[in-house]
Coordinates of C-alpha atoms in Angstrom, one line a residue:
M29 CA 202.4 181.6 140.1
L30 CA 203.6 180.8 143.6
K31 CA 204.0 184.4 144.7
G32 CA 201.9 185.1 147.8
N33 CA 200.4 181.5 147.7
L34 CA 203.3 179.2 148.4
R35 CA 201.6 178.0 151.6
Y36 CA 198.6 176.7 149.6
V37 CA 200.9 175.0 147.1
I38 CA 202.4 173.1 150.1
V39 CA 199.1 172.1 151.6
V40 CA 197.8 170.9 148.1
L41 CA 200.9 168.7 147.8
V42 CA 200.2 167.2 151.2
A43 CA 196.5 166.7 150.1
V44 CA 197.7 164.9 147.0
A45 CA 199.9 162.6 149.1
T46 CA 196.8 161.9 151.2
V47 CA 194.8 160.9 148.0
I48 CA 197.6 158.4 147.2
N49 CA 197.6 157.2 150.8
Y50 CA 193.9 156.4 150.6
I51 CA 194.2 154.7 147.2
D52 CA 196.9 152.5 148.6
R53 CA 195.2 151.5 151.8
G54 CA 191.8 151.1 150.1
A55 CA 193.0 148.6 147.5
L56 CA 192.8 145.6 149.8
G57 CA 189.1 146.1 150.6
F58 CA 188.1 146.7 147.0
L59 CA 190.1 143.7 145.7
W60 CA 189.1 141.4 148.5
P61 CA 186.4 139.5 146.6
E62 CA 189.1 138.4 144.1
I63 CA 191.8 137.9 146.6
S64 CA 189.7 135.8 149.0
K65 CA 188.5 133.7 146.1
E66 CA 191.9 133.0 144.7
L67 CA 193.7 132.5 148.0
E68 CA 190.7 130.9 149.9
L69 CA 190.8 133.6 152.7
T70 CA 187.8 134.3 154.9
E71 CA 186.1 137.4 156.4
L72 CA 187.9 136.6 159.7
D73 CA 191.2 136.7 157.8
Y74 CA 190.3 140.1 156.5
A75 CA 189.6 141.3 160.0
I76 CA 192.9 140.0 161.2
I77 CA 194.8 141.7 158.3
L78 CA 192.9 144.9 158.8
N79 CA 193.8 144.9 162.5
V80 CA 197.4 144.2 161.9
F81 CA 197.5 147.3 159.7
T82 CA 195.6 149.3 162.3
F83 CA 197.9 148.3 165.1
A84 CA 200.9 149.2 163.1
Y85 CA 199.2 152.5 162.0
A86 CA 198.5 153.3 165.6
F87 CA 202.0 153.1 166.8
G88 CA 203.3 154.5 163.5
Q89 CA 201.5 157.8 164.4
S90 CA 203.6 158.3 167.6
I91 CA 206.7 157.1 165.9
F92 CA 206.4 159.4 163.0
G93 CA 205.2 162.3 165.2
K94 CA 208.6 162.1 166.8
I95 CA 210.4 161.6 163.5
F96 CA 208.8 164.7 162.0
D97 CA 209.8 166.7 165.1
W98 CA 213.4 165.3 164.8
I99 CA 214.1 165.5 161.0
G100 CA 211.6 168.1 159.8
T101 CA 208.6 168.1 157.5
R102 CA 210.5 167.7 154.2
L103 CA 212.5 164.6 155.0
G104 CA 209.7 163.2 157.2
F105 CA 207.3 163.0 154.2
V106 CA 210.0 161.5 152.0
L107 CA 210.7 158.7 154.4
S108 CA 207.0 158.0 155.0
I109 CA 205.9 157.9 151.4
V110 CA 208.8 155.9 150.1
V111 CA 208.2 153.1 152.6
W112 CA 204.5 153.0 152.2
S113 CA 204.7 153.0 148.3
A114 CA 207.2 150.1 148.5
A115 CA 204.9 148.2 150.9
T116 CA 201.9 148.6 148.6
M117 CA 203.9 147.1 145.7
L118 CA 204.9 144.1 148.0
H119 CA 201.3 143.2 148.3
A120 CA 201.5 141.8 144.8
V121 CA 203.7 138.9 146.1
A122 CA 201.5 138.0 149.1
T123 CA 200.4 134.4 149.1
G124 CA 198.3 134.1 152.3
L125 CA 197.3 135.5 155.6
T126 CA 200.9 135.8 157.0
S127 CA 202.4 137.6 154.1
F128 CA 199.5 139.9 153.7
A129 CA 199.7 140.7 157.4
I130 CA 203.5 141.5 157.2
F131 CA 203.2 143.8 154.2
R132 CA 200.1 145.4 155.8
A133 CA 202.0 146.1 159.0
L134 CA 204.8 147.8 157.0
L135 CA 202.1 149.9 155.1
G136 CA 200.4 150.9 158.4
V137 CA 203.6 152.1 160.1
S138 CA 204.7 154.2 157.2
E139 CA 201.3 155.6 156.1
A140 CA 200.8 156.9 159.6
G141 CA 203.4 159.6 159.0
N142 CA 201.0 161.5 156.7
W143 CA 198.9 162.8 159.6
P144 CA 201.3 164.2 162.1
G145 CA 203.3 165.4 159.2
A146 CA 200.3 167.3 157.8
T147 CA 199.5 168.8 161.2
K148 CA 203.1 170.0 161.6
A149 CA 203.2 171.5 158.1
N150 CA 200.0 173.3 158.8
A151 CA 201.4 174.8 162.1
E152 CA 204.5 175.9 160.3
W153 CA 202.9 177.4 157.1
F154 CA 199.6 178.9 158.2
P155 CA 198.3 181.7 160.4
I156 CA 195.8 180.6 163.1
N157 CA 192.8 182.0 161.2
E158 CA 193.6 179.8 158.1
R159 CA 194.7 176.6 159.9
A160 CA 191.3 174.9 159.9
L161 CA 190.9 175.7 156.2
A162 CA 194.4 174.3 155.5
Q163 CA 193.5 171.2 157.6
G164 CA 190.3 171.0 155.6
I165 CA 192.2 171.0 152.3
F166 CA 194.5 168.3 153.6
N167 CA 191.6 166.3 154.9
S168 CA 189.7 166.7 151.6
G169 CA 192.6 164.6 150.2
A170 CA 191.4 161.7 152.3
A171 CA 187.9 162.3 151.0
I172 CA 189.0 162.6 147.4
G173 CA 191.1 159.5 147.8
G174 CA 188.0 157.7 148.9
I175 CA 186.1 159.0 145.9
V176 CA 188.7 158.2 143.3
S177 CA 190.1 155.0 144.8
A178 CA 187.1 152.8 143.9
P179 CA 186.9 153.7 140.2
I180 CA 190.7 153.9 139.8
I181 CA 191.2 150.5 141.4
G182 CA 188.2 149.1 139.5
V183 CA 189.6 150.4 136.2
L184 CA 193.1 149.2 136.9
F185 CA 191.9 145.8 137.9
V186 CA 189.8 145.4 134.7
W187 CA 192.7 146.8 132.5
L188 CA 195.6 144.9 134.1
G189 CA 193.7 141.7 134.7
S190 CA 194.9 140.8 138.2
W191 CA 194.9 142.1 141.7
Q192 CA 198.7 141.7 141.8
A193 CA 199.4 144.0 138.9
T194 CA 196.9 146.5 140.4
F195 CA 198.9 146.7 143.7
V196 CA 202.1 147.4 141.7
A197 CA 200.5 150.2 139.7
I198 CA 199.0 152.1 142.6
G199 CA 202.3 151.7 144.6
A200 CA 204.1 153.6 141.9
L201 CA 202.0 156.7 142.4
G202 CA 203.9 157.6 145.6
F203 CA 207.3 157.6 143.9
L204 CA 205.9 160.0 141.3
W205 CA 204.7 162.4 144.0
L206 CA 208.3 162.7 145.4
V207 CA 209.4 164.7 142.3
P208 CA 207.3 167.9 142.9
W209 CA 207.7 167.6 146.7
L210 CA 211.5 167.6 146.7
I211 CA 211.5 170.5 144.2
I212 CA 209.0 172.7 146.0
Y213 CA 209.4 172.0 149.7
K214 CA 212.9 173.4 150.4
S215 CA 212.3 174.6 154.0
G216 CA 209.8 176.2 156.3
P217 CA 208.4 179.7 155.6
D218 CA 211.0 181.5 157.6
A219 CA 213.8 180.5 155.2
H220 CA 212.2 179.3 152.0
P221 CA 213.9 181.0 149.0
W222 CA 210.7 181.2 146.9
I223 CA 208.4 182.9 149.5
S224 CA 207.6 186.6 149.2
D225 CA 208.4 188.9 152.1
E226 CA 204.7 189.7 152.3
E227 CA 203.6 186.1 152.6
R228 CA 206.3 185.3 155.2
E229 CA 205.2 188.3 157.3
Y230 CA 201.6 187.3 157.0
I231 CA 202.2 183.8 158.1
L232 CA 204.5 184.6 161.0
T233 CA 202.5 187.5 162.4
G234 CA 199.2 185.6 161.9
Q235 CA 200.4 182.8 164.3
R236 CA 199.3 184.9 167.3
N237 CA 196.1 184.0 169.2
V238 CA 193.5 186.8 168.4
E239 CA 192.3 186.8 172.0
T240 CA 195.7 186.8 173.9
N241 CA 197.9 188.2 171.1
E242 CA 200.3 185.4 171.9
V243 CA 202.2 182.9 169.7
A244 CA 202.1 179.3 170.9
D245 CA 205.8 179.0 171.9
Y246 CA 205.5 176.4 174.7
A247 CA 207.3 173.2 173.5
P248 CA 207.2 170.7 176.4
D249 CA 208.7 167.3 176.4
T250 CA 206.6 164.1 176.3
G251 CA 206.0 163.9 180.0
E252 CA 204.8 167.5 180.2
I253 CA 202.5 167.1 177.2
L254 CA 200.8 164.1 178.7
S255 CA 200.4 165.8 182.1
R256 CA 198.1 168.5 180.6
K257 CA 194.4 167.8 180.5
E258 CA 194.1 169.8 177.2
S259 CA 196.4 167.2 175.6
W260 CA 194.1 164.5 176.8
G261 CA 191.2 166.4 175.4
V262 CA 192.8 166.1 171.9
I263 CA 193.8 162.5 172.5
M264 CA 190.3 161.4 173.7
A265 CA 188.5 163.4 171.1
S266 CA 190.6 161.6 168.4
F267 CA 190.0 158.2 170.2
F268 CA 186.3 158.5 170.0
L269 CA 186.0 160.2 166.6
D270 CA 188.3 158.2 164.4
P271 CA 186.4 154.9 164.5
I272 CA 183.5 156.6 162.8
W273 CA 185.6 157.3 159.8
W274 CA 187.2 153.8 159.8
L275 CA 183.8 152.2 160.0
F276 CA 183.4 153.2 156.4
V277 CA 187.0 153.1 155.2
G278 CA 187.6 149.6 156.5
W279 CA 184.1 148.1 156.3
L280 CA 182.1 149.8 153.5
P281 CA 183.3 147.4 150.7
I282 CA 182.6 144.4 153.0
Y283 CA 179.2 145.9 154.0
L284 CA 178.2 146.2 150.3
F285 CA 179.6 142.7 149.5
K286 CA 177.9 141.0 152.5
T287 CA 174.6 142.9 152.5
Y288 CA 174.0 143.2 148.8
G289 CA 176.3 140.6 147.2
F290 CA 178.3 143.2 145.3
G291 CA 181.5 142.3 143.4
V292 CA 184.5 144.5 142.6
E293 CA 182.8 146.4 139.8
E294 CA 179.5 147.0 141.8
I295 CA 181.4 148.2 144.8
A296 CA 183.3 150.6 142.6
V297 CA 179.9 152.1 141.5
Y298 CA 178.7 152.8 145.1
A299 CA 181.6 153.1 147.4
W300 CA 182.8 156.5 146.3
I301 CA 179.6 158.3 147.2
P302 CA 180.1 158.8 151.0
Y303 CA 183.5 160.5 150.3
V304 CA 181.8 163.3 148.3
G305 CA 180.2 164.3 151.5
A306 CA 183.5 164.1 153.3
M307 CA 185.2 166.3 150.8
F308 CA 182.6 169.1 151.1
G309 CA 182.6 168.7 154.9
A310 CA 186.4 169.2 155.0
W311 CA 186.1 172.5 153.1
F312 CA 183.0 173.6 155.0
G313 CA 184.5 173.0 158.5
G314 CA 187.7 174.9 157.5
L315 CA 185.9 177.8 155.8
L316 CA 183.4 178.2 158.7
A317 CA 186.1 178.3 161.3
G318 CA 188.1 180.9 159.3
N319 CA 185.0 183.0 158.8
R320 CA 184.1 183.0 162.5
I321 CA 187.7 183.9 163.6
K322 CA 187.8 186.8 161.0
A323 CA 184.4 187.9 162.4
G324 CA 185.9 188.3 165.8
W325 CA 185.1 185.0 167.5
T326 CA 187.8 183.6 169.8
V327 CA 189.6 180.5 168.8
N328 CA 188.0 178.7 171.8
R329 CA 184.4 179.6 170.7
T330 CA 185.1 178.8 167.0
R331 CA 186.7 175.4 167.5
K332 CA 184.0 174.3 170.0
T333 CA 181.1 175.5 167.8
V334 CA 182.3 173.8 164.6
I335 CA 183.2 170.6 166.4
A336 CA 179.8 170.5 168.1
L337 CA 178.0 171.1 164.8
G338 CA 179.9 168.2 163.2
G339 CA 179.0 166.0 166.2
V340 CA 175.3 166.8 165.8
I341 CA 175.3 166.0 162.1
M342 CA 177.1 162.7 162.7
L343 CA 174.7 161.7 165.5
L344 CA 171.5 162.3 163.6
S345 CA 172.7 160.8 160.3
L346 CA 174.2 157.7 162.0
L347 CA 170.8 157.0 163.7
A348 CA 169.0 157.6 160.4
T349 CA 171.3 155.1 158.6
T350 CA 169.9 152.3 160.8
Q351 CA 166.7 152.7 158.8
A352 CA 168.3 152.6 155.3
S353 CA 166.5 150.2 153.0
T354 CA 168.5 150.4 149.7
P355 CA 172.2 150.6 149.0
L356 CA 171.8 154.0 147.4
F357 CA 169.9 155.5 150.4
A358 CA 172.5 154.0 152.7
V359 CA 175.5 155.5 150.9
M360 CA 173.8 158.9 150.6
L361 CA 173.3 158.9 154.4
M362 CA 176.9 157.9 154.8
A363 CA 177.9 160.9 152.8
V364 CA 176.1 163.1 155.4
I365 CA 177.9 161.2 158.2
L366 CA 181.3 161.9 156.7
F367 CA 180.3 165.5 156.0
G368 CA 179.8 165.9 159.7
F369 CA 183.0 163.9 160.5
Q370 CA 185.2 166.2 158.4
T371 CA 183.5 169.3 159.7
A372 CA 184.6 168.3 163.2
V373 CA 187.9 166.6 162.6
G374 CA 189.7 169.4 160.8
N375 CA 189.2 171.6 163.9
I376 CA 190.2 168.8 166.3
Q377 CA 193.4 168.3 164.3
T378 CA 194.3 172.0 164.7
L379 CA 194.2 171.8 168.5
P380 CA 197.8 170.7 169.0
S381 CA 199.0 173.9 167.2
D382 CA 196.5 176.0 169.2
F383 CA 198.1 174.8 172.5
Y384 CA 201.8 174.2 171.7
S385 CA 204.5 175.3 169.4
G386 CA 205.7 173.5 166.2
K387 CA 208.4 171.6 168.2
S388 CA 205.6 169.7 170.1
V389 CA 202.8 169.7 167.6
G390 CA 203.9 166.6 165.7
S391 CA 204.3 164.7 169.0
L392 CA 200.8 165.5 170.3
A393 CA 199.3 164.8 166.9
G394 CA 201.1 161.4 166.9
F395 CA 199.9 160.5 170.4
A396 CA 196.3 161.4 169.4
G397 CA 196.7 159.4 166.2
T398 CA 197.9 156.3 168.2
A399 CA 195.0 156.5 170.5
A400 CA 192.6 156.9 167.6
K401 CA 193.9 153.9 165.8
L402 CA 193.8 151.7 168.9
A403 CA 190.1 152.6 169.2
V404 CA 189.8 151.5 165.5
V405 CA 191.4 148.1 166.4
G406 CA 188.7 147.6 169.0
L407 CA 186.0 148.5 166.5
N408 CA 187.4 146.1 163.9
F409 CA 187.2 143.2 166.4
L410 CA 183.7 144.3 167.4
I411 CA 182.2 144.7 163.9
P412 CA 182.1 141.0 162.9
V413 CA 180.5 140.2 166.3
I414 CA 177.7 142.8 166.3
T415 CA 176.9 142.7 162.6
V416 CA 176.0 139.0 162.2
N417 CA 172.4 139.9 161.3
S418 CA 172.7 143.6 160.2
Y419 CA 174.9 146.6 160.5
T420 CA 172.4 148.6 162.7
P421 CA 174.4 148.0 165.9
A422 CA 177.5 149.4 164.3
F423 CA 175.7 152.6 163.4
V424 CA 174.4 152.9 166.9
V425 CA 177.9 152.5 168.3
G426 CA 179.0 155.3 165.9
A427 CA 176.3 157.6 167.3
G428 CA 177.6 157.1 170.8
L429 CA 181.1 157.9 169.7
A430 CA 180.0 161.2 168.2
I431 CA 178.6 162.3 171.5
M432 CA 181.8 161.3 173.4
T433 CA 183.9 163.2 170.9
V434 CA 182.2 166.5 171.6
L435 CA 182.2 165.9 175.3
S436 CA 185.9 165.3 175.3
V437 CA 186.7 168.7 173.9
F438 CA 184.2 170.6 176.0
I439 CA 185.2 169.0 179.3
L440 CA 189.0 168.6 178.9
C441 CA 189.7 171.7 176.8
P442 CA 188.0 174.5 178.9
D443 CA 189.9 177.3 177.1
I444 CA 191.5 176.8 173.7
K445 CA 194.5 179.1 173.6
P446 CA 198.3 178.9 173.8
L447 CA 199.3 177.1 177.0
K448 CA 202.0 178.2 179.4
P449 CA 204.4 176.1 181.4
K450 CA 203.0 175.0 184.7
T451 CA 205.7 176.8 186.6
A452 CA 205.0 180.1 184.8

């Protein structure tokens, strides 16, 4: 069953971890109407807790980027998911703002490992022409997590009868995931005992840039990474793009609660819809990039075209959302926004492996993730201020971020191909 397709088994496992990641992080928003009522917490308290998580998540990206480069993909994922699953369970004993903030910080640091880990696994296991598709499969895990988290959390809440029991149940999912991961992920493709010779050769020879016939073997240290404008293209594109996703991950349940008076059950009915668009966007962006590279396009032309297409889709649909008059119309437009987001983000996330070797990929992915989450922190402080009367200003801000994302790649990454040391 695994013969010739072990790399896809690996990326599907990572995608499943991402589904669990999103169920765990999304639970607070979906359960907030009950939590706030029982513990007498306010929307400002929610913003504080959300930002504590986001700050921790921001620095967790850089921390775990280095950890994955130090201890490898296999053990890096084990450490990340064990800690975040335990942190999710601890939410059940929270009694107020302080305890929620502490457990949320622990969750944020550990969940952050999923992203640099996935980028590193992608660089190790996939040839260049399949990396955007692999990243799309991984990113679709975030979308699927968004789709299934609302009904799963809603059903668990109704069945178990309390938000505390719901946190314990969803926290257990991560420990179950460890079983297949430890069995299947034994090493990278160069030494894995289950991989066929044909698949190993296909992966390793396919890691050459089609234009230059070079493998990215440049693995600089942190100072050198941050001295390259291409690295800053990745970092700034992530900085501008990520708040668009988190506008919906962090605030969609509150938007539905505040704008339409929805409770837990009604939020569960609507909140999954935008993530359907995200799921299809993740697949579309990866398939389109792979198709264009196989058709003879350079990696540079392919990445920039797909990223620009995603940016245009986000821009137009964010502006259209300012005119949404019903909850159904609003979430349908949000599905288009997240389709555009995922079309672009999968190709942005492959850029570290386009420029550097696996020994530096996790580090740059971590730096980009930290920048992205710091931008989200700013957004979370801004949202309660600019959405007093409506969420229109938030969607306008999102449209501006889409433009800046595309410009960051086009200006700071003039030629997407393996970099050489400056002294070469």
